[in-house]
Coordinates of C-alpha atoms in Angstrom, one line a residue:
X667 CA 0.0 0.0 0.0
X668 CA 1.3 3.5 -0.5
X669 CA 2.3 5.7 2.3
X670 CA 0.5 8.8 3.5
X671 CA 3.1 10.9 1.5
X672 CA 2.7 9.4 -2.0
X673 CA -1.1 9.9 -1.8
X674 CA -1.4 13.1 -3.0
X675 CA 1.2 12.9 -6.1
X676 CA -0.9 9.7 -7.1
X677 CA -4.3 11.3 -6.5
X678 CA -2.7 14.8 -9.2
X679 CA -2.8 11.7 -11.7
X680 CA -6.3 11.5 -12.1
X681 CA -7.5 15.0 -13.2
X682 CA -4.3 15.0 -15.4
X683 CA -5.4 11.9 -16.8
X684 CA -8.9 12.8 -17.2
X685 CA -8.1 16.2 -18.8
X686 CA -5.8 14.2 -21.6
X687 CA -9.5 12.6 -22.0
X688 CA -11.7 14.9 -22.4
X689 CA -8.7 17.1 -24.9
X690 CA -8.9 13.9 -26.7
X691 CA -12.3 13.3 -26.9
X692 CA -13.1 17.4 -27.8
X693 CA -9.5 16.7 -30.6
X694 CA -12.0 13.6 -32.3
X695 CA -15.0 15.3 -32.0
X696 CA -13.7 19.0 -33.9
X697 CA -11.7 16.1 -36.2
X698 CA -15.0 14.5 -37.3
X699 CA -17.0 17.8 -37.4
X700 CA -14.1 19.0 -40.1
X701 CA -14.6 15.8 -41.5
X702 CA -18.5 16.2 -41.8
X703 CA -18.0 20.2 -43.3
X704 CA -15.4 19.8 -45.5
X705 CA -17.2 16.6 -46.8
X706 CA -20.8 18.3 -47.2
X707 CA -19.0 21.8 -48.1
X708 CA -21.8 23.3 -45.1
X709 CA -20.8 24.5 -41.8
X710 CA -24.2 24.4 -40.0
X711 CA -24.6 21.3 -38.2
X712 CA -21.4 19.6 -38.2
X713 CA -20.4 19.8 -34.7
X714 CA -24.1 18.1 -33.9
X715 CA -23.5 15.1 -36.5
X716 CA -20.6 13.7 -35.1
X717 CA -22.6 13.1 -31.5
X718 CA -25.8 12.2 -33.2
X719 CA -24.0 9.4 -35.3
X720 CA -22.1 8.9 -31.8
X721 CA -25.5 7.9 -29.8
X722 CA -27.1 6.0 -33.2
X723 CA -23.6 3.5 -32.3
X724 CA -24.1 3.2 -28.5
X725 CA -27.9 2.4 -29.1
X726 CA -27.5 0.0 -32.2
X727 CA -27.0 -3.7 -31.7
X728 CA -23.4 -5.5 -32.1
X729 CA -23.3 -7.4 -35.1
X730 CA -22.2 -11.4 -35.3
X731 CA -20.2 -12.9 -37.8
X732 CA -19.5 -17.3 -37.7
X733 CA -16.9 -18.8 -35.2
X734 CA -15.4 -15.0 -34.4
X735 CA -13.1 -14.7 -32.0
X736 CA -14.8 -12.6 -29.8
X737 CA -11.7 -11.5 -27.1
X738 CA -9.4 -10.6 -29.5
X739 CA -11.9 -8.5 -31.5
X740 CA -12.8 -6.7 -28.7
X741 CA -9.4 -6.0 -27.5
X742 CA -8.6 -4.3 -30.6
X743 CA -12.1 -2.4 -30.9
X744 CA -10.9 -1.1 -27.2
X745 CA -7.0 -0.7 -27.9
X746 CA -7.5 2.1 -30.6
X747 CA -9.0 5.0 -29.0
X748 CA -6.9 4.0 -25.9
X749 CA -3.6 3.9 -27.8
X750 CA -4.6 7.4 -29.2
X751 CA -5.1 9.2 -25.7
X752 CA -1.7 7.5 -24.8
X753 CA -0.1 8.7 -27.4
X754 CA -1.6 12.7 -26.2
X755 CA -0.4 11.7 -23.0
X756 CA 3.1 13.4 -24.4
X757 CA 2.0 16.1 -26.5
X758 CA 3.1 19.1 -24.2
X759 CA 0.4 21.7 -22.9
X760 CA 1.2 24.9 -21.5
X761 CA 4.8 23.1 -20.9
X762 CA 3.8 20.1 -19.6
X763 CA 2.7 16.7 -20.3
X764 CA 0.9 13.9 -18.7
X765 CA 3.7 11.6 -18.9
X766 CA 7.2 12.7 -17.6
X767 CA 9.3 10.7 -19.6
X768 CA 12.9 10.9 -20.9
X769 CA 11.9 9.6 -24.8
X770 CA 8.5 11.5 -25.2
X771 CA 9.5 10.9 -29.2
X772 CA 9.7 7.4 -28.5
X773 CA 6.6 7.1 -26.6
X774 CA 4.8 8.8 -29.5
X775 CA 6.0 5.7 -32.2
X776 CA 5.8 3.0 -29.8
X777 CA 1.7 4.2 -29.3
X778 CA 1.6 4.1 -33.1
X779 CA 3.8 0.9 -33.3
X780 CA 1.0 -0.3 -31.6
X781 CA -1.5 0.3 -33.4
X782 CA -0.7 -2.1 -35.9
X783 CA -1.7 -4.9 -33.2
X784 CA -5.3 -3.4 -32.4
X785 CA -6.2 -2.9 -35.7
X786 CA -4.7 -6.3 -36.9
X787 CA -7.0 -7.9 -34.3
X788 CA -10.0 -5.8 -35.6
X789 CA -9.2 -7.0 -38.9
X790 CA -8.3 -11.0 -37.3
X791 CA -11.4 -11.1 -34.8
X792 CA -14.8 -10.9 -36.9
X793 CA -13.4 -14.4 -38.8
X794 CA -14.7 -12.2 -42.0
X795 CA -12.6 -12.3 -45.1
X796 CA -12.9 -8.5 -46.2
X797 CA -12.1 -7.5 -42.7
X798 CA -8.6 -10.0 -42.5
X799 CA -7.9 -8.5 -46.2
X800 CA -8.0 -4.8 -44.4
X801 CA -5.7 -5.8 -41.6
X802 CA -3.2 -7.4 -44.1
X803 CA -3.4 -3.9 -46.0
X804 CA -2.9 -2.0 -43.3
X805 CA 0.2 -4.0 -42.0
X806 CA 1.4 -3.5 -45.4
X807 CA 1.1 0.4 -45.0
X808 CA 2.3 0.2 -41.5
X809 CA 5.8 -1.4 -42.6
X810 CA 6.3 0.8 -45.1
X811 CA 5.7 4.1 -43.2
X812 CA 7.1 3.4 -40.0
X813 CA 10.5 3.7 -40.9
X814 CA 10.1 7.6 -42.8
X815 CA 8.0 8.5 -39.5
X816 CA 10.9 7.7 -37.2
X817 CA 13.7 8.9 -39.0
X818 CA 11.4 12.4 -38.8
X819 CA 10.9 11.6 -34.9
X820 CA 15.0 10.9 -34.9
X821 CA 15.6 14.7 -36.8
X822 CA 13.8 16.2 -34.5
X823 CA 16.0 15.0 -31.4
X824 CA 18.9 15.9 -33.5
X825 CA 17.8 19.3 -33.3
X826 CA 16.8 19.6 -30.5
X827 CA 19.4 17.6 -28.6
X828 CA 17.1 15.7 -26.7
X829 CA 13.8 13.7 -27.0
X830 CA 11.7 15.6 -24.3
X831 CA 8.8 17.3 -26.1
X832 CA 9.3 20.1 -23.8
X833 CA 12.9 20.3 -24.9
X834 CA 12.2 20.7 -28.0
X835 CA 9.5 23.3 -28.1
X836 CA 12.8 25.5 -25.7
X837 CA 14.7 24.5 -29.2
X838 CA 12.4 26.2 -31.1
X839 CA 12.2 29.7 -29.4
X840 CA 14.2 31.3 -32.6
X841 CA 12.8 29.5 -34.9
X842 CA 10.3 26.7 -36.0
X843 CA 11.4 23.1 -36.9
X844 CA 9.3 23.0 -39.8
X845 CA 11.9 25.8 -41.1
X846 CA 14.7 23.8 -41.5
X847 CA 12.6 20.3 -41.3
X848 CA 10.3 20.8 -43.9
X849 CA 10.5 17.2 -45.4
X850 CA 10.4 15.9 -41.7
X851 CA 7.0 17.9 -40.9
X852 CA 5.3 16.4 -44.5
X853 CA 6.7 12.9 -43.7
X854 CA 5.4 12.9 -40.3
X855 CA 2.0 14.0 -40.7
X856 CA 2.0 12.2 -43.9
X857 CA 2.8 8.9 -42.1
X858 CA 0.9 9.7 -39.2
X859 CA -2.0 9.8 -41.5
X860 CA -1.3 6.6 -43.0
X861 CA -1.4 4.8 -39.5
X862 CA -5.2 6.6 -38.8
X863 CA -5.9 5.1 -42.6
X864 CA -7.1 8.6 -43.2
X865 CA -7.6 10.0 -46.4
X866 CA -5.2 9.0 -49.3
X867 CA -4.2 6.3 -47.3
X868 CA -8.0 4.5 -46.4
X869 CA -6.9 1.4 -48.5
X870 CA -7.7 -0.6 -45.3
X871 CA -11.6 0.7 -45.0
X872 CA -11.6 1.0 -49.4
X873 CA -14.9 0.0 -50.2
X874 CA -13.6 -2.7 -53.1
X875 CA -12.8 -5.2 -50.2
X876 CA -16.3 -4.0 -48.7
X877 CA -14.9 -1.3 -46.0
X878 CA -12.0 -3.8 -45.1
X879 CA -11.4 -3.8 -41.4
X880 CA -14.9 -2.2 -40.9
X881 CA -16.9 -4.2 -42.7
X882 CA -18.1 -6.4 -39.8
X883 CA -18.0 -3.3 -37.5
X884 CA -21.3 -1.7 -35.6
X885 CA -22.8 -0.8 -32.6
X886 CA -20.1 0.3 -29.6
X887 CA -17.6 -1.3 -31.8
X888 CA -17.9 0.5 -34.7
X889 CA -18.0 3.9 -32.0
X890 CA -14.5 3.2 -30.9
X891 CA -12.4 2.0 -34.2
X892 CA -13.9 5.2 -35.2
X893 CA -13.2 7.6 -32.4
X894 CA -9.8 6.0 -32.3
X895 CA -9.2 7.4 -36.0
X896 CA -10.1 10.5 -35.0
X897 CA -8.6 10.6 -31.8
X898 CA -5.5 10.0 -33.0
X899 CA -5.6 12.1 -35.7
X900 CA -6.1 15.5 -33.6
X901 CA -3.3 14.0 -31.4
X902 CA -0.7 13.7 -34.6
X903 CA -1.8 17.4 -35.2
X904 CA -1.1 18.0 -31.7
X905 CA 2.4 16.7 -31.6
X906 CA 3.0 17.9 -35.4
X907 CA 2.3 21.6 -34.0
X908 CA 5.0 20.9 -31.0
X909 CA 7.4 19.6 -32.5
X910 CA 7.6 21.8 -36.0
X911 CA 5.0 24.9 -35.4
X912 CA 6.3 26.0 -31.9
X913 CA 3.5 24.5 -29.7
X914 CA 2.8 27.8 -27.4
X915 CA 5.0 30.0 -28.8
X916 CA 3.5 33.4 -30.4
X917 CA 2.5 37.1 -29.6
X918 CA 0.1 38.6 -27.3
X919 CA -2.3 35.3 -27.0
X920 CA -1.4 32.8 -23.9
X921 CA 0.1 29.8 -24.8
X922 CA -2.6 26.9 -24.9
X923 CA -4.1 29.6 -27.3
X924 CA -1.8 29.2 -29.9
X925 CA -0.8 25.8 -29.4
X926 CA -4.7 25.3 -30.0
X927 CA -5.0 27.5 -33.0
X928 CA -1.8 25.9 -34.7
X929 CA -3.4 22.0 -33.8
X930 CA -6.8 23.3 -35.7
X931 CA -4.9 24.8 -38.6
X932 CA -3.0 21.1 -38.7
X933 CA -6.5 19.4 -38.5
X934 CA -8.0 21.7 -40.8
X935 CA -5.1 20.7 -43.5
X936 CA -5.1 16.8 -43.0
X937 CA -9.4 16.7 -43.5
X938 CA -9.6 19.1 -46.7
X939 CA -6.1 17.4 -48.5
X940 CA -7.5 14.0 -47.4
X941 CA -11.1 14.4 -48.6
X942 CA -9.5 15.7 -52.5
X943 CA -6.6 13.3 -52.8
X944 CA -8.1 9.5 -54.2
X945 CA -7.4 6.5 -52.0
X946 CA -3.8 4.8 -52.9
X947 CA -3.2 1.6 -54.3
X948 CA -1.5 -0.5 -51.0
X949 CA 1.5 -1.4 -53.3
X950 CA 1.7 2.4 -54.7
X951 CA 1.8 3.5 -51.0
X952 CA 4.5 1.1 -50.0
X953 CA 6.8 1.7 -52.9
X954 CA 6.5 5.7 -52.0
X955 CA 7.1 4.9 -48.2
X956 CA 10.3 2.6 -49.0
X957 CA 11.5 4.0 -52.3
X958 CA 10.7 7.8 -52.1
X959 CA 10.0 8.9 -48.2
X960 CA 12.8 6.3 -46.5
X961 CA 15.5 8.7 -48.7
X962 CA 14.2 11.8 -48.0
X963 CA 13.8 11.9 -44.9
X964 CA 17.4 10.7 -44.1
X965 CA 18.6 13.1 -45.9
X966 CA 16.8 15.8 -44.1
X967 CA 18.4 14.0 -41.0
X968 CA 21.7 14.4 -42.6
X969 CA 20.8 18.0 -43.0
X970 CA 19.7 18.6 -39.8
X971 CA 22.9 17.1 -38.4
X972 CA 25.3 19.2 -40.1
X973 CA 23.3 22.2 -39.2
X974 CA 24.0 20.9 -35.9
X975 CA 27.6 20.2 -36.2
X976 CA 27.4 23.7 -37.3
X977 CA 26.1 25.5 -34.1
X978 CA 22.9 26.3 -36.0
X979 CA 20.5 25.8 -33.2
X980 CA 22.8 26.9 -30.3

């Protein structure tokens, strides 16, 4: 049992960990209100469609499928949205974050890392054939951009000389990453994209295998592969403004204010480009991931080095 002393430290855990909620659950909600205007080119009811669709999913039944396995699929309906609020827990508000850590960075693609699990048991639980052909896809697309997303992870601790997120908003005082990381910032949001099969990069939910991973989906299950997407969508805008758009920094408004502005511009960018680019062949994405983005970005790490060799961002 814990002392008397320790109680209060561990009891501070709770509102922190229920505020990284609730910021995650407002980051899905604006993420599928975007969604729902950019999509119907209207901005009056929006924000309501995302909660009425919401509360049609909680009230409507679970759908069967023959000989599923029922635990796994669950686990992996329920591993998504938490996996996304994990991966918050690092993104640095008003200088802080949930999680003190010494590798936020590595946090961050070990929570996306992840995600190829949970959604591979979506895909594996239902026993459904279109569903197990989405989870192969999206393994597919996992391989091929995990490697671009972590050399632009690894350029960013170059530069800042350290893999605190709070570090590396101090290394950005002067100037912004996405500066002098320009191929890093596309790659990552890029990538992180890919892993929320948003967009370009929906060949895991395409409708010619019959929505892929959620073509077995409904009800409260449906709800969270769903709200994970999202979740973890406003999250990569979060950490994308942090780590290349200065987080806080900016005139006259407080902090949070701008960080919040600069996550909504992010968001804004990922819904409108996504919505007018067409869905990717799996094998077109992987050969751009290993043949086009894998160079790129370590060459921009090799840039970034120099610069540091240099004493550019002393």
């Amino acid at each position: 049992m814990p002392d008397a002393d320790t109680l209060p430290e561990m009891w501070g855990v709770v509102p922190a960990a229920l505020a990284v909620a609730l910021i995650g659950v407002a980051l899905g909600l604006v993420v599928a209100a975007t969604d729902r205007a950019v999509l119907t080119g209207r901005a009056a009811g929006a924000a309501v469609e995302p909660l009425r669709a919401s509360a049609r999913l909680l009230l409507e039944q679970r759908r069967t499928t023959l000989a599923p396995d029922r635990l796994l699929w669950r686990l992996g309906c329920v591993a998504l949205p938490t996996l996304a609020l994990l991966s918050l827990a690092v993104v640095p508000v008003d200088g802080r974050t949930l999680l003190l850590t010494s590798a936020d960075l590595v946090w961050f693609n070990a929570m996306e890392a992840l995600l190829w699990a949970a959604l591979w048991l979506v895909g594996w639980g239902p026993n459904s054939f279109h569903a197990l052909t989405g989870g192969y896809r999206f393994l597919a697309q996992g391989l091929a951009y995990e490697l671009p997303l972590m050399f632009a992870l690894v350029t960013v601790g170059v530069g800042a000389g350290s893999l605190r997120t709070t570090d590396v908003l101090a290394a950005q005082e002067g100037l912004w990453f996405a500066v002098t990381m320009p191929v890093a910032f596309v790659v990552f949001v890029a990538s992180a994209a890919a892993f929320a099969f948003w967009g370009p990069f929906a060949a895991p939910t395409a409708a010619d295998i019959a929505g892929g991973v959620t073509a077995e989906l409904s009800g409260v299950d449906r709800l969270l592969v769903e709200a994970g997407r999202a979740i973890f969508l406003g999250a990569t805008a979060a950490m994308a403004a942090a780590l290349f758009l200065g987080g806080d920094s900016g005139p006259w408004l407080p902090g949070p204010v701008w960080h919040l502005l600069k996550t909504l511009a992010v968001v804004a960018a990922l819904v409108w480009i996504g919505r007018r680019l067409p869905v990717l062949r799996p094998d077109r994405t992987v050969e751009i991931g290993w043949m086009v983005l894998v160079p790129l970005t370590l060459l921009q790490a090799l840039v970034v080095a120099v610069l540091v060799l240099t004493g550019f961002y002393a």
